Amino acid sequence: MDKIIIEGGRRLTGEVVISGAKNAALPCLAAAILAPGICRFHNIPNLRDIVTTKKLLANLGLTFEGDSSLQVDASNLADHVAPYELVKTMRASVLVLGPLVARLGKAKVSLPGGCAIGARPVNMHLKALEDLGVSIKLEHGYIYADAPDGLKGATIVFDQPTVTGTENILMAAVMAKGQTIMKNVAREPEVSELAGLLNQMGANIVGAGGPELVIEGVEGLYPVEHTIMSDRIEAGTYMVAAALTGGEVTIKRCPAEYLGAFIEKLVKSGTEVITLGDATLVRRTGPIKSVDIKTTPYPGFPTDMQAQFMVLMSLANGLSVLSETIFENRFMHVSELRRMGADIVVEGRNAIVRGQKGLSGAPVMATDLRASASLVLAGLVATGTTEISRVYHLDRGYEHIEKKLAALGAQISRIQE
Ligand code: EPU
């Protein structure tokens, strides 16, 4: 298994280009199931989760050509099963449930289990499908969804906003008979991107970006050409890297408009952030100031930036409280950061961080994607060597991370064991 080795202490300077967004690409690829014919996607990131999605869709009978520009042919959709072997490596596999049941009237999808950041049930996805007239049965670890006579529009109220839940139901409802109203939906930009793609494909969805979506069902969708938005979490991660190292980095293809709550906190921490068109300059010259954060659904501070921000706060000039309200167990990075000298105490859903003068390199590993990113960031500023194992988590969501950081001046390399 690969390891990443970092010699800390380099100031990052220069330019980095942000890749296509993982969490937008995944639902958009699943949406290809809905349209017989060839969809063409651009700006698909080269990530392990994309490889998993391709395997999942290939299993259903879809075929592919290309990489970053990818043709997806759903003419020969033949199967309706998402097997355990693939779903267990990527929870987002559950995104095929909605489109399969919409196009074939049935789906069999392995029930995703818990994961490193929390229990993460899919009860809201299933309840909403039932509202649309789908019969749901759970057996032998699988979700069996059946709607032999098609789906019927309904009013769905989510107990709380769910990103993939909103996406799944959106993809199911676009071809339901009549009108569907979805209330208390997720407002993340990736949801809006999917809604935009579906409308391009012939769907009729109104309200994307707001708390309520109204969908008029259509007979069928057709394939289109679509470019995936930039990854806001990747951009945010490089912003923290620039701030942490007291560097000056221009982030190109930066979706700063979707990072409002995060950038506000970054600025309060003593970092300068200047956006000019799609480039954002991030630089820090003064001390790091402590700032409290609370993760909330979009447009609030993203849970996917909590671990990275914690590293910045580990070196701030005071005490900060980071509250995690989305996932109950998303502090798995804390014990590893402590091993690098951070002073962090977890009390329930709060992490109390007392800023230190420095961190020291150590062998570390993480159990999820963003936790792994936080360890890379810590390694960039720690004294000495940091050795990060379980790099496959990083490869799920950060395209060429060590190359991009090395180009900014980091001393970072990947070794194969
Ligand atoms: N939830 C339920 N029941 C459900 C669905 C969700 O209780 O049926 C709960 C979850 O357990 C959680 C909350 O609702 O407490 C919100 O979870 P959500 O469903 O929004 O998360 P998700 O759709 O599984 C997506 C991203 C995550 C990101 C979260 C929150 C994708 C593929 N994944 O997950 O991304 O953290 O939204 O913004 O879009 C990552 O990229 O590292 C990542 C984990």
Short mmCIF file of C-alpha atoms and ligand atoms in Angstrom, two decimals:
data_model
loop_
_atom_site.label_atom_id
_atom_site.label_comp_id
_atom_site.label_asym_id
_atom_site.label_seq_id
_atom_site.Cartn_x
_atom_site.Cartn_y
_atom_site.Cartn_z
CA MET A 1 0.00 0.00 0.00
CA ASP A 2 1.19 3.52 -0.80
CA LYS A 3 2.42 5.98 1.80
CA ILE A 4 2.86 9.73 1.61
CA ILE A 5 6.00 11.19 3.15
CA ILE A 6 6.19 14.88 3.97
CA GLU A 7 9.13 16.92 5.26
CA GLY A 8 7.35 19.84 6.89
CA GLY A 9 8.22 23.49 7.11
CA ARG A 10 8.00 24.67 3.51
CA ARG A 11 6.05 27.82 2.72
CA LEU A 12 3.64 27.17 -0.18
CA THR A 13 3.63 29.62 -3.07
CA GLY A 14 2.42 29.59 -6.67
CA GLU A 15 -0.71 28.39 -8.44
CA VAL A 16 -2.87 25.32 -8.15
CA VAL A 17 -5.73 24.33 -10.45
CA ILE A 18 -8.82 22.79 -8.85
CA SER A 19 -10.24 19.57 -10.34
CA GLY A 20 -13.83 18.58 -11.02
CA ALA A 21 -15.95 18.03 -7.92
CA LYS A 22 -16.16 14.44 -6.71
CA ASN A 23 -19.53 14.97 -5.05
CA ALA A 24 -20.98 16.54 -8.20
CA ALA A 25 -19.49 13.96 -10.60
CA LEU A 26 -20.90 10.98 -8.67
CA PRO A 27 -24.61 11.90 -8.94
CA CYS A 28 -24.16 13.24 -12.49
CA LEU A 29 -22.70 9.90 -13.61
CA ALA A 30 -25.56 8.06 -11.89
CA ALA A 31 -28.00 10.34 -13.74
CA ALA A 32 -26.69 8.95 -17.04
CA ILE A 33 -28.70 5.80 -16.22
CA LEU A 34 -31.86 7.82 -16.89
CA ALA A 35 -31.17 8.55 -20.56
CA PRO A 36 -30.80 5.84 -23.21
CA GLY A 37 -27.91 6.98 -25.43
CA ILE A 38 -24.54 8.64 -24.91
CA CYS A 39 -23.92 11.41 -22.35
CA ARG A 40 -20.65 13.34 -22.59
CA PHE A 41 -19.13 14.64 -19.37
CA HIS A 42 -16.13 16.96 -19.05
CA ASN A 43 -13.88 17.76 -16.07
CA ILE A 44 -14.34 14.32 -14.50
CA PRO A 45 -11.65 14.04 -11.79
CA ASN A 46 -9.26 11.10 -11.77
CA LEU A 47 -10.27 9.59 -8.42
CA ARG A 48 -10.82 6.19 -6.89
CA ASP A 49 -14.53 6.97 -6.27
CA ILE A 50 -14.94 7.65 -9.99
CA VAL A 51 -13.32 4.30 -10.80
CA THR A 52 -15.74 2.63 -8.36
CA THR A 53 -18.69 4.43 -9.96
CA LYS A 54 -17.62 3.28 -13.42
CA LYS A 55 -17.40 -0.32 -12.17
CA LEU A 56 -20.83 0.01 -10.61
CA LEU A 57 -22.37 1.41 -13.80
CA ALA A 58 -20.52 -1.10 -16.00
CA ASN A 59 -22.11 -3.81 -13.88
CA LEU A 60 -25.50 -2.42 -14.91
CA GLY A 61 -24.60 -2.53 -18.60
CA LEU A 62 -23.32 1.02 -19.20
CA THR A 63 -20.18 1.47 -21.29
CA PHE A 64 -17.50 4.17 -21.18
CA GLU A 65 -14.94 5.89 -23.33
CA GLY A 66 -12.38 8.43 -22.11
CA ASP A 67 -11.26 9.75 -18.73
CA SER A 68 -11.45 13.45 -17.94
CA SER A 69 -13.81 13.80 -20.90
CA LEU A 70 -15.98 10.76 -20.51
CA GLN A 71 -18.68 9.30 -22.74
CA VAL A 72 -21.22 7.21 -20.89
CA ASP A 73 -23.51 5.03 -22.99
CA ALA A 74 -26.67 3.88 -21.20
CA SER A 75 -28.35 2.40 -24.30
CA ASN A 76 -27.90 -1.14 -23.04
CA LEU A 77 -28.87 -0.79 -19.40
CA ALA A 78 -29.46 -4.44 -18.57
CA ASP A 79 -29.11 -5.09 -14.87
CA HIS A 80 -30.57 -3.47 -11.74
CA VAL A 81 -28.17 -4.70 -9.04
CA ALA A 82 -25.56 -2.72 -7.08
CA PRO A 83 -23.59 -5.45 -5.31
CA TYR A 84 -22.19 -5.36 -1.77
CA GLU A 85 -18.57 -5.56 -3.01
CA LEU A 86 -18.88 -2.13 -4.65
CA VAL A 87 -21.26 -0.40 -2.22
CA LYS A 88 -19.04 -1.29 0.75
CA THR A 89 -16.12 0.62 -0.82
CA MET A 90 -18.23 3.69 -1.61
CA ARG A 91 -21.45 4.64 0.14
CA ALA A 92 -22.40 7.01 -2.68
CA SER A 93 -23.14 3.85 -4.74
CA VAL A 94 -26.62 4.16 -3.26
CA LEU A 95 -27.11 6.97 -5.81
CA VAL A 96 -28.04 4.39 -8.46
CA LEU A 97 -31.17 3.44 -6.51
CA GLY A 98 -33.30 6.42 -7.65
CA PRO A 99 -32.39 6.36 -11.35
CA LEU A 100 -32.66 2.54 -11.61
CA VAL A 101 -36.13 2.45 -10.16
CA ALA A 102 -37.15 5.38 -12.38
CA ARG A 103 -35.93 3.76 -15.59
CA LEU A 104 -36.46 0.04 -14.94
CA GLY A 105 -39.12 0.06 -12.24
CA LYS A 106 -36.87 -1.97 -9.97
CA ALA A 107 -33.51 -1.92 -8.19
CA LYS A 108 -31.55 -4.13 -5.85
CA VAL A 109 -28.89 -2.16 -4.03
CA SER A 110 -26.72 -3.31 -1.15
CA LEU A 111 -27.58 -1.48 2.04
CA PRO A 112 -24.58 0.72 2.94
CA GLY A 113 -23.35 0.02 6.46
CA GLY A 114 -22.01 2.50 8.97
CA CYS A 115 -18.69 4.14 8.22
CA ALA A 116 -15.82 5.90 9.94
CA ILE A 117 -17.68 9.19 10.32
CA GLY A 118 -21.00 7.89 11.64
CA ALA A 119 -23.94 5.51 11.27
CA ARG A 120 -25.13 7.26 8.09
CA PRO A 121 -28.44 5.48 7.55
CA VAL A 122 -30.44 5.78 4.28
CA ASN A 123 -33.87 5.68 5.93
CA MET A 124 -34.87 9.06 4.46
CA HIS A 125 -34.02 7.88 0.91
CA LEU A 126 -36.22 4.80 1.41
CA LYS A 127 -39.13 6.60 3.06
CA ALA A 128 -39.21 9.15 0.21
CA LEU A 129 -39.19 6.39 -2.41
CA GLU A 130 -42.16 4.81 -0.63
CA ASP A 131 -43.91 8.19 -0.79
CA LEU A 132 -43.43 7.97 -4.58
CA GLY A 133 -45.19 4.59 -4.64
CA VAL A 134 -42.11 2.35 -4.60
CA SER A 135 -42.38 -0.80 -2.52
CA ILE A 136 -39.24 -1.28 -0.40
CA LYS A 137 -38.08 -4.51 1.17
CA LEU A 138 -34.86 -5.06 3.12
CA GLU A 139 -33.51 -8.59 2.92
CA HIS A 140 -30.10 -10.26 3.19
CA GLY A 141 -28.38 -6.87 3.42
CA TYR A 142 -30.02 -5.55 0.25
CA ILE A 143 -32.63 -2.91 -0.54
CA TYR A 144 -35.22 -4.31 -2.97
CA ALA A 145 -37.14 -1.46 -4.62
CA ASP A 146 -40.09 -2.24 -6.89
CA ALA A 147 -42.45 -0.03 -8.84
CA PRO A 148 -43.81 -2.17 -11.67
CA ASP A 149 -46.42 0.45 -12.62
CA GLY A 150 -44.03 3.39 -12.41
CA LEU A 151 -43.64 6.13 -9.80
CA LYS A 152 -46.33 8.60 -8.77
CA GLY A 153 -45.65 12.21 -7.84
CA ALA A 154 -46.08 13.03 -4.14
CA THR A 155 -45.20 15.56 -1.47
CA ILE A 156 -42.08 14.53 0.42
CA VAL A 157 -40.85 16.20 3.59
CA PHE A 158 -37.33 15.28 4.69
CA ASP A 159 -36.76 15.19 8.46
CA GLN A 160 -33.44 16.93 7.84
CA PRO A 161 -31.56 17.93 4.69
CA THR A 162 -29.72 14.99 3.13
CA VAL A 163 -27.43 15.54 0.15
CA THR A 164 -27.43 12.13 -1.54
CA GLY A 165 -31.01 11.57 -0.32
CA THR A 166 -32.18 14.70 -2.16
CA GLU A 167 -30.18 13.65 -5.24
CA ASN A 168 -31.53 10.09 -5.24
CA ILE A 169 -35.15 11.20 -4.95
CA LEU A 170 -34.68 13.93 -7.54
CA MET A 171 -33.48 11.29 -10.01
CA ALA A 172 -36.46 9.07 -9.13
CA ALA A 173 -39.07 11.83 -9.32
CA VAL A 174 -38.11 13.32 -12.70
CA MET A 175 -40.03 10.57 -14.52
CA ALA A 176 -42.80 10.04 -11.94
CA LYS A 177 -46.38 10.65 -13.06
CA GLY A 178 -47.52 14.13 -12.07
CA GLN A 179 -46.01 16.60 -9.66
CA THR A 180 -43.56 15.93 -6.83
CA ILE A 181 -42.83 18.51 -4.15
CA MET A 182 -39.71 17.90 -2.06
CA LYS A 183 -39.47 19.96 1.13
CA ASN A 184 -36.51 20.59 3.45
CA VAL A 185 -34.08 19.41 0.78
CA ALA A 186 -30.30 19.81 0.77
CA ARG A 187 -29.21 23.09 -0.85
CA GLU A 188 -25.60 22.10 -1.58
CA PRO A 189 -24.26 23.37 -4.94
CA GLU A 190 -23.74 19.75 -6.01
CA VAL A 191 -27.51 19.20 -5.69
CA SER A 192 -28.14 22.28 -7.84
CA GLU A 193 -25.63 21.00 -10.38
CA LEU A 194 -27.51 17.70 -10.62
CA ALA A 195 -30.86 19.51 -10.95
CA GLY A 196 -29.33 21.63 -13.73
CA LEU A 197 -28.06 18.53 -15.52
CA LEU A 198 -31.46 16.81 -15.23
CA ASN A 199 -33.22 19.90 -16.63
CA GLN A 200 -30.72 19.91 -19.50
CA MET A 201 -31.74 16.25 -20.07
CA GLY A 202 -35.39 17.27 -20.37
CA ALA A 203 -36.59 17.18 -16.76
CA ASN A 204 -38.72 19.91 -15.27
CA ILE A 205 -37.32 20.89 -11.85
CA VAL A 206 -37.82 24.28 -10.22
CA GLY A 207 -36.30 25.61 -7.00
CA ALA A 208 -32.72 24.23 -7.02
CA GLY A 209 -30.58 25.94 -4.36
CA GLY A 210 -33.62 26.60 -2.17
CA PRO A 211 -35.34 24.49 0.52
CA GLU A 212 -38.11 23.19 -1.77
CA LEU A 213 -37.99 21.52 -5.17
CA VAL A 214 -41.00 21.18 -7.45
CA ILE A 215 -40.76 18.54 -10.16
CA GLU A 216 -43.21 17.97 -12.99
CA GLY A 217 -42.69 14.41 -14.19
CA VAL A 218 -41.76 13.88 -17.84
CA GLU A 219 -42.02 10.79 -20.07
CA GLY A 220 -38.30 10.31 -20.59
CA LEU A 221 -34.90 12.01 -20.57
CA TYR A 222 -32.32 12.33 -23.32
CA PRO A 223 -28.51 12.30 -23.19
CA VAL A 224 -26.57 15.59 -23.09
CA GLU A 225 -23.07 17.06 -22.80
CA HIS A 226 -22.15 18.50 -19.41
CA THR A 227 -19.10 19.96 -17.61
CA ILE A 228 -18.68 19.14 -13.91
CA MET A 229 -18.21 22.10 -11.52
CA SER A 230 -14.95 22.63 -9.59
CA ASP A 231 -14.49 20.91 -6.26
CA ARG A 232 -15.18 23.42 -3.47
CA ILE A 233 -13.77 21.11 -0.78
CA GLU A 234 -10.53 20.54 -2.70
CA ALA A 235 -10.27 24.34 -3.13
CA GLY A 236 -10.91 24.89 0.59
CA THR A 237 -8.25 22.33 1.47
CA TYR A 238 -5.61 24.19 -0.60
CA MET A 239 -6.72 27.46 0.99
CA VAL A 240 -5.99 26.01 4.42
CA ALA A 241 -2.63 24.73 3.13
CA ALA A 242 -1.70 28.26 2.03
CA ALA A 243 -2.87 29.79 5.32
CA LEU A 244 -1.14 27.17 7.48
CA THR A 245 2.24 27.52 5.85
CA GLY A 246 2.15 31.34 5.84
CA GLY A 247 2.19 31.05 2.08
CA GLU A 248 0.75 32.84 -0.92
CA VAL A 249 -1.21 30.62 -3.30
CA THR A 250 -3.46 31.45 -6.23
CA ILE A 251 -6.24 28.92 -6.55
CA LYS A 252 -7.46 28.67 -10.10
CA ARG A 253 -10.91 27.46 -11.15
CA CYS A 254 -11.85 28.20 -7.57
CA PRO A 255 -15.59 28.04 -6.81
CA ALA A 256 -15.25 30.77 -4.14
CA GLU A 257 -18.94 31.64 -4.50
CA TYR A 258 -19.76 28.30 -2.84
CA LEU A 259 -17.28 28.68 0.00
CA GLY A 260 -18.77 31.77 1.66
CA ALA A 261 -19.13 30.49 5.24
CA PHE A 262 -15.71 28.84 5.14
CA ILE A 263 -13.93 31.88 3.67
CA GLU A 264 -15.52 34.13 6.30
CA LYS A 265 -13.93 31.99 9.04
CA LEU A 266 -10.62 31.76 7.19
CA VAL A 267 -10.47 35.56 6.99
CA LYS A 268 -11.28 35.82 10.72
CA SER A 269 -8.33 33.49 11.36
CA GLY A 270 -6.02 36.16 9.95
CA THR A 271 -5.80 34.98 6.32
CA GLU A 272 -6.20 37.29 3.36
CA VAL A 273 -8.52 35.98 0.65
CA ILE A 274 -8.86 37.93 -2.59
CA THR A 275 -11.09 36.65 -5.38
CA LEU A 276 -10.69 37.87 -8.94
CA GLY A 277 -12.93 36.03 -11.38
CA ASP A 278 -12.37 32.31 -10.98
CA ALA A 279 -8.98 32.75 -9.27
CA THR A 280 -8.63 33.24 -5.53
CA LEU A 281 -5.44 34.44 -3.89
CA VAL A 282 -4.88 33.18 -0.35
CA ARG A 283 -2.05 34.55 1.79
CA ARG A 284 -1.17 34.86 5.44
CA THR A 285 1.47 37.08 6.91
CA GLY A 286 0.34 37.64 10.52
CA PRO A 287 -0.38 35.19 13.35
CA ILE A 288 -3.21 32.64 13.16
CA LYS A 289 -6.16 33.77 15.27
CA SER A 290 -8.50 31.32 16.95
CA VAL A 291 -12.04 31.14 15.56
CA ASP A 292 -14.99 28.96 16.56
CA ILE A 293 -16.89 27.03 13.90
CA LYS A 294 -20.06 24.98 13.74
CA THR A 295 -20.69 22.69 10.78
CA THR A 296 -24.20 22.95 9.30
CA PRO A 297 -25.83 22.09 5.98
CA TYR A 298 -25.09 24.43 3.05
CA PRO A 299 -24.82 27.42 3.02
CA GLY A 300 -23.25 26.92 6.48
CA PHE A 301 -19.70 25.82 7.28
CA PRO A 302 -19.18 22.44 5.50
CA THR A 303 -18.54 19.34 7.59
CA ASP A 304 -16.13 18.32 4.81
CA MET A 305 -13.83 21.22 5.86
CA GLN A 306 -13.97 20.64 9.63
CA ALA A 307 -10.89 18.39 9.93
CA GLN A 308 -8.74 20.69 7.79
CA PHE A 309 -9.80 23.80 9.73
CA MET A 310 -8.94 22.00 12.95
CA VAL A 311 -5.30 21.79 11.86
CA LEU A 312 -5.24 25.57 11.35
CA MET A 313 -6.76 26.09 14.80
CA SER A 314 -4.14 23.75 16.31
CA LEU A 315 -1.61 26.52 15.58
CA ALA A 316 -3.80 29.51 16.44
CA ASN A 317 -3.03 31.94 19.25
CA GLY A 318 -5.82 30.82 21.60
CA LEU A 319 -8.70 28.47 22.23
CA SER A 320 -11.30 27.51 19.64
CA VAL A 321 -14.36 25.29 19.66
CA LEU A 322 -15.25 23.25 16.57
CA SER A 323 -18.80 21.87 16.72
CA GLU A 324 -19.74 19.03 14.39
CA THR A 325 -23.52 18.88 13.94
CA ILE A 326 -23.75 16.71 10.79
CA PHE A 327 -21.91 13.48 11.60
CA GLU A 328 -21.72 12.12 15.13
CA ASN A 329 -18.29 10.53 14.82
CA ARG A 330 -16.33 12.89 12.62
CA PHE A 331 -13.43 13.48 15.01
CA MET A 332 -11.34 10.43 14.10
CA HIS A 333 -8.48 12.72 13.07
CA VAL A 334 -8.19 14.15 16.59
CA SER A 335 -6.18 11.30 18.08
CA GLU A 336 -3.73 11.36 15.16
CA LEU A 337 -3.36 15.16 15.33
CA ARG A 338 -2.68 14.80 19.07
CA ARG A 339 0.14 12.41 18.25
CA MET A 340 1.62 15.26 16.22
CA GLY A 341 1.48 17.58 19.23
CA ALA A 342 -1.95 19.19 18.85
CA ASP A 343 -3.87 19.95 22.06
CA ILE A 344 -7.46 18.92 21.33
CA VAL A 345 -10.14 17.63 23.70
CA VAL A 346 -13.38 16.16 22.38
CA GLU A 347 -16.52 16.65 24.45
CA GLY A 348 -19.52 15.16 22.69
CA ARG A 349 -19.94 17.00 19.41
CA ASN A 350 -17.40 19.71 20.28
CA ALA A 351 -13.65 19.66 19.82
CA ILE A 352 -11.85 22.17 22.00
CA VAL A 353 -8.56 23.14 20.42
CA ARG A 354 -5.81 24.98 22.29
CA GLY A 355 -3.41 26.45 19.76
CA GLN A 356 0.23 25.36 20.04
CA LYS A 357 3.53 26.87 18.85
CA GLY A 358 4.13 23.99 16.46
CA LEU A 359 3.42 20.40 15.47
CA SER A 360 5.91 17.58 15.10
CA GLY A 361 6.00 15.00 12.32
CA ALA A 362 4.96 11.42 13.09
CA PRO A 363 3.74 8.25 11.38
CA VAL A 364 -0.05 8.64 11.16
CA MET A 365 -3.06 7.19 9.39
CA ALA A 366 -6.70 8.06 9.02
CA THR A 367 -9.96 6.30 8.50
CA ASP A 368 -11.69 8.68 6.11
CA LEU A 369 -11.04 11.06 3.28
CA ARG A 370 -11.14 14.48 4.95
CA ALA A 371 -9.37 13.18 8.07
CA SER A 372 -6.53 12.02 5.78
CA ALA A 373 -6.43 15.47 4.16
CA SER A 374 -6.07 17.04 7.60
CA LEU A 375 -3.04 14.85 8.31
CA VAL A 376 -1.40 15.95 5.05
CA LEU A 377 -1.99 19.57 6.06
CA ALA A 378 -0.53 18.93 9.51
CA GLY A 379 2.49 17.28 7.88
CA LEU A 380 3.12 20.40 5.78
CA VAL A 381 3.76 22.52 8.88
CA ALA A 382 5.12 19.92 11.30
CA THR A 383 8.83 19.76 12.04
CA GLY A 384 10.55 16.70 10.61
CA THR A 385 8.94 13.83 8.75
CA THR A 386 5.28 12.83 8.63
CA GLU A 387 4.44 9.48 7.12
CA ILE A 388 0.80 8.98 6.18
CA SER A 389 -0.54 5.47 5.60
CA ARG A 390 -3.86 4.38 4.12
CA VAL A 391 -3.37 6.80 1.25
CA TYR A 392 -6.27 5.16 -0.58
CA HIS A 393 -8.61 7.40 1.41
CA LEU A 394 -6.92 10.48 -0.11
CA ASP A 395 -7.07 8.96 -3.58
CA ARG A 396 -10.85 8.70 -3.22
CA GLY A 397 -11.22 12.47 -3.28
CA TYR A 398 -8.04 14.46 -4.09
CA GLU A 399 -6.71 14.29 -7.62
CA HIS A 400 -2.87 14.17 -7.71
CA ILE A 401 -2.61 15.72 -4.25
CA GLU A 402 1.12 15.13 -3.83
CA LYS A 403 1.91 16.51 -7.30
CA LYS A 404 -0.18 19.62 -6.74
CA LEU A 405 1.41 20.27 -3.33
CA ALA A 406 4.92 19.58 -4.63
CA ALA A 407 4.35 22.13 -7.41
CA LEU A 408 3.57 24.67 -4.67
CA GLY A 409 6.90 23.94 -2.97
CA ALA A 410 5.98 21.23 -0.47
CA GLN A 411 8.48 18.45 0.10
CA ILE A 412 6.14 15.55 -0.40
CA SER A 413 6.42 12.19 -2.11
CA ARG A 414 4.56 8.93 -2.46
CA ILE A 415 6.23 5.62 -1.88
CA GLN A 416 4.96 2.16 -2.69
CA GLU A 417 5.55 -0.48 -0.09
N1 EPU B 1 -29.08 10.88 7.38
C1 EPU B 1 -30.03 10.08 7.97
N2 EPU B 1 -30.82 9.32 7.15
C2 EPU B 1 -30.71 9.34 5.80
C3 EPU B 1 -29.72 10.16 5.20
C4 EPU B 1 -28.93 10.92 6.03
O1 EPU B 1 -30.18 10.06 9.17
O2 EPU B 1 -31.46 8.63 5.13
C5 EPU B 1 -28.24 11.75 8.23
C6 EPU B 1 -26.75 11.40 8.14
O3 EPU B 1 -26.41 10.34 8.99
C7 EPU B 1 -26.12 12.71 8.55
C8 EPU B 1 -27.07 13.75 7.94
O4 EPU B 1 -28.30 13.06 7.72
O5 EPU B 1 -26.13 12.84 9.94
C9 EPU B 1 -26.63 14.39 6.64
O6 EPU B 1 -26.09 13.39 5.78
P1 EPU B 1 -26.22 13.45 4.20
O7 EPU B 1 -27.22 12.45 3.77
O8 EPU B 1 -26.41 14.85 3.76
O9 EPU B 1 -24.78 12.94 3.75
P2 EPU B 1 -24.45 12.10 2.46
O10 EPU B 1 -25.39 12.46 1.39
O11 EPU B 1 -24.30 10.68 2.82
C10 EPU B 1 -22.85 13.86 1.38
C11 EPU B 1 -21.44 13.87 0.88
C12 EPU B 1 -20.48 13.83 2.07
C13 EPU B 1 -20.76 15.05 2.95
C14 EPU B 1 -22.24 15.07 3.36
C15 EPU B 1 -22.64 16.30 4.15
C16 EPU B 1 -21.55 12.83 -1.29
C17 EPU B 1 -21.25 11.66 -2.15
N3 EPU B 1 -21.21 12.74 -0.01
O12 EPU B 1 -23.01 12.64 2.10
O13 EPU B 1 -19.16 13.90 1.56
O14 EPU B 1 -19.96 15.02 4.09
O15 EPU B 1 -23.08 14.99 2.19
O16 EPU B 1 -22.37 17.45 3.43
O17 EPU B 1 -22.07 13.83 -1.77
C18 EPU B 1 -16.83 13.54 1.56
O18 EPU B 1 -16.79 13.99 0.41
O19 EPU B 1 -15.79 13.32 2.24
C19 EPU B 1 -18.12 13.25 2.19
C20 EPU B 1 -18.26 12.47 3.26
#
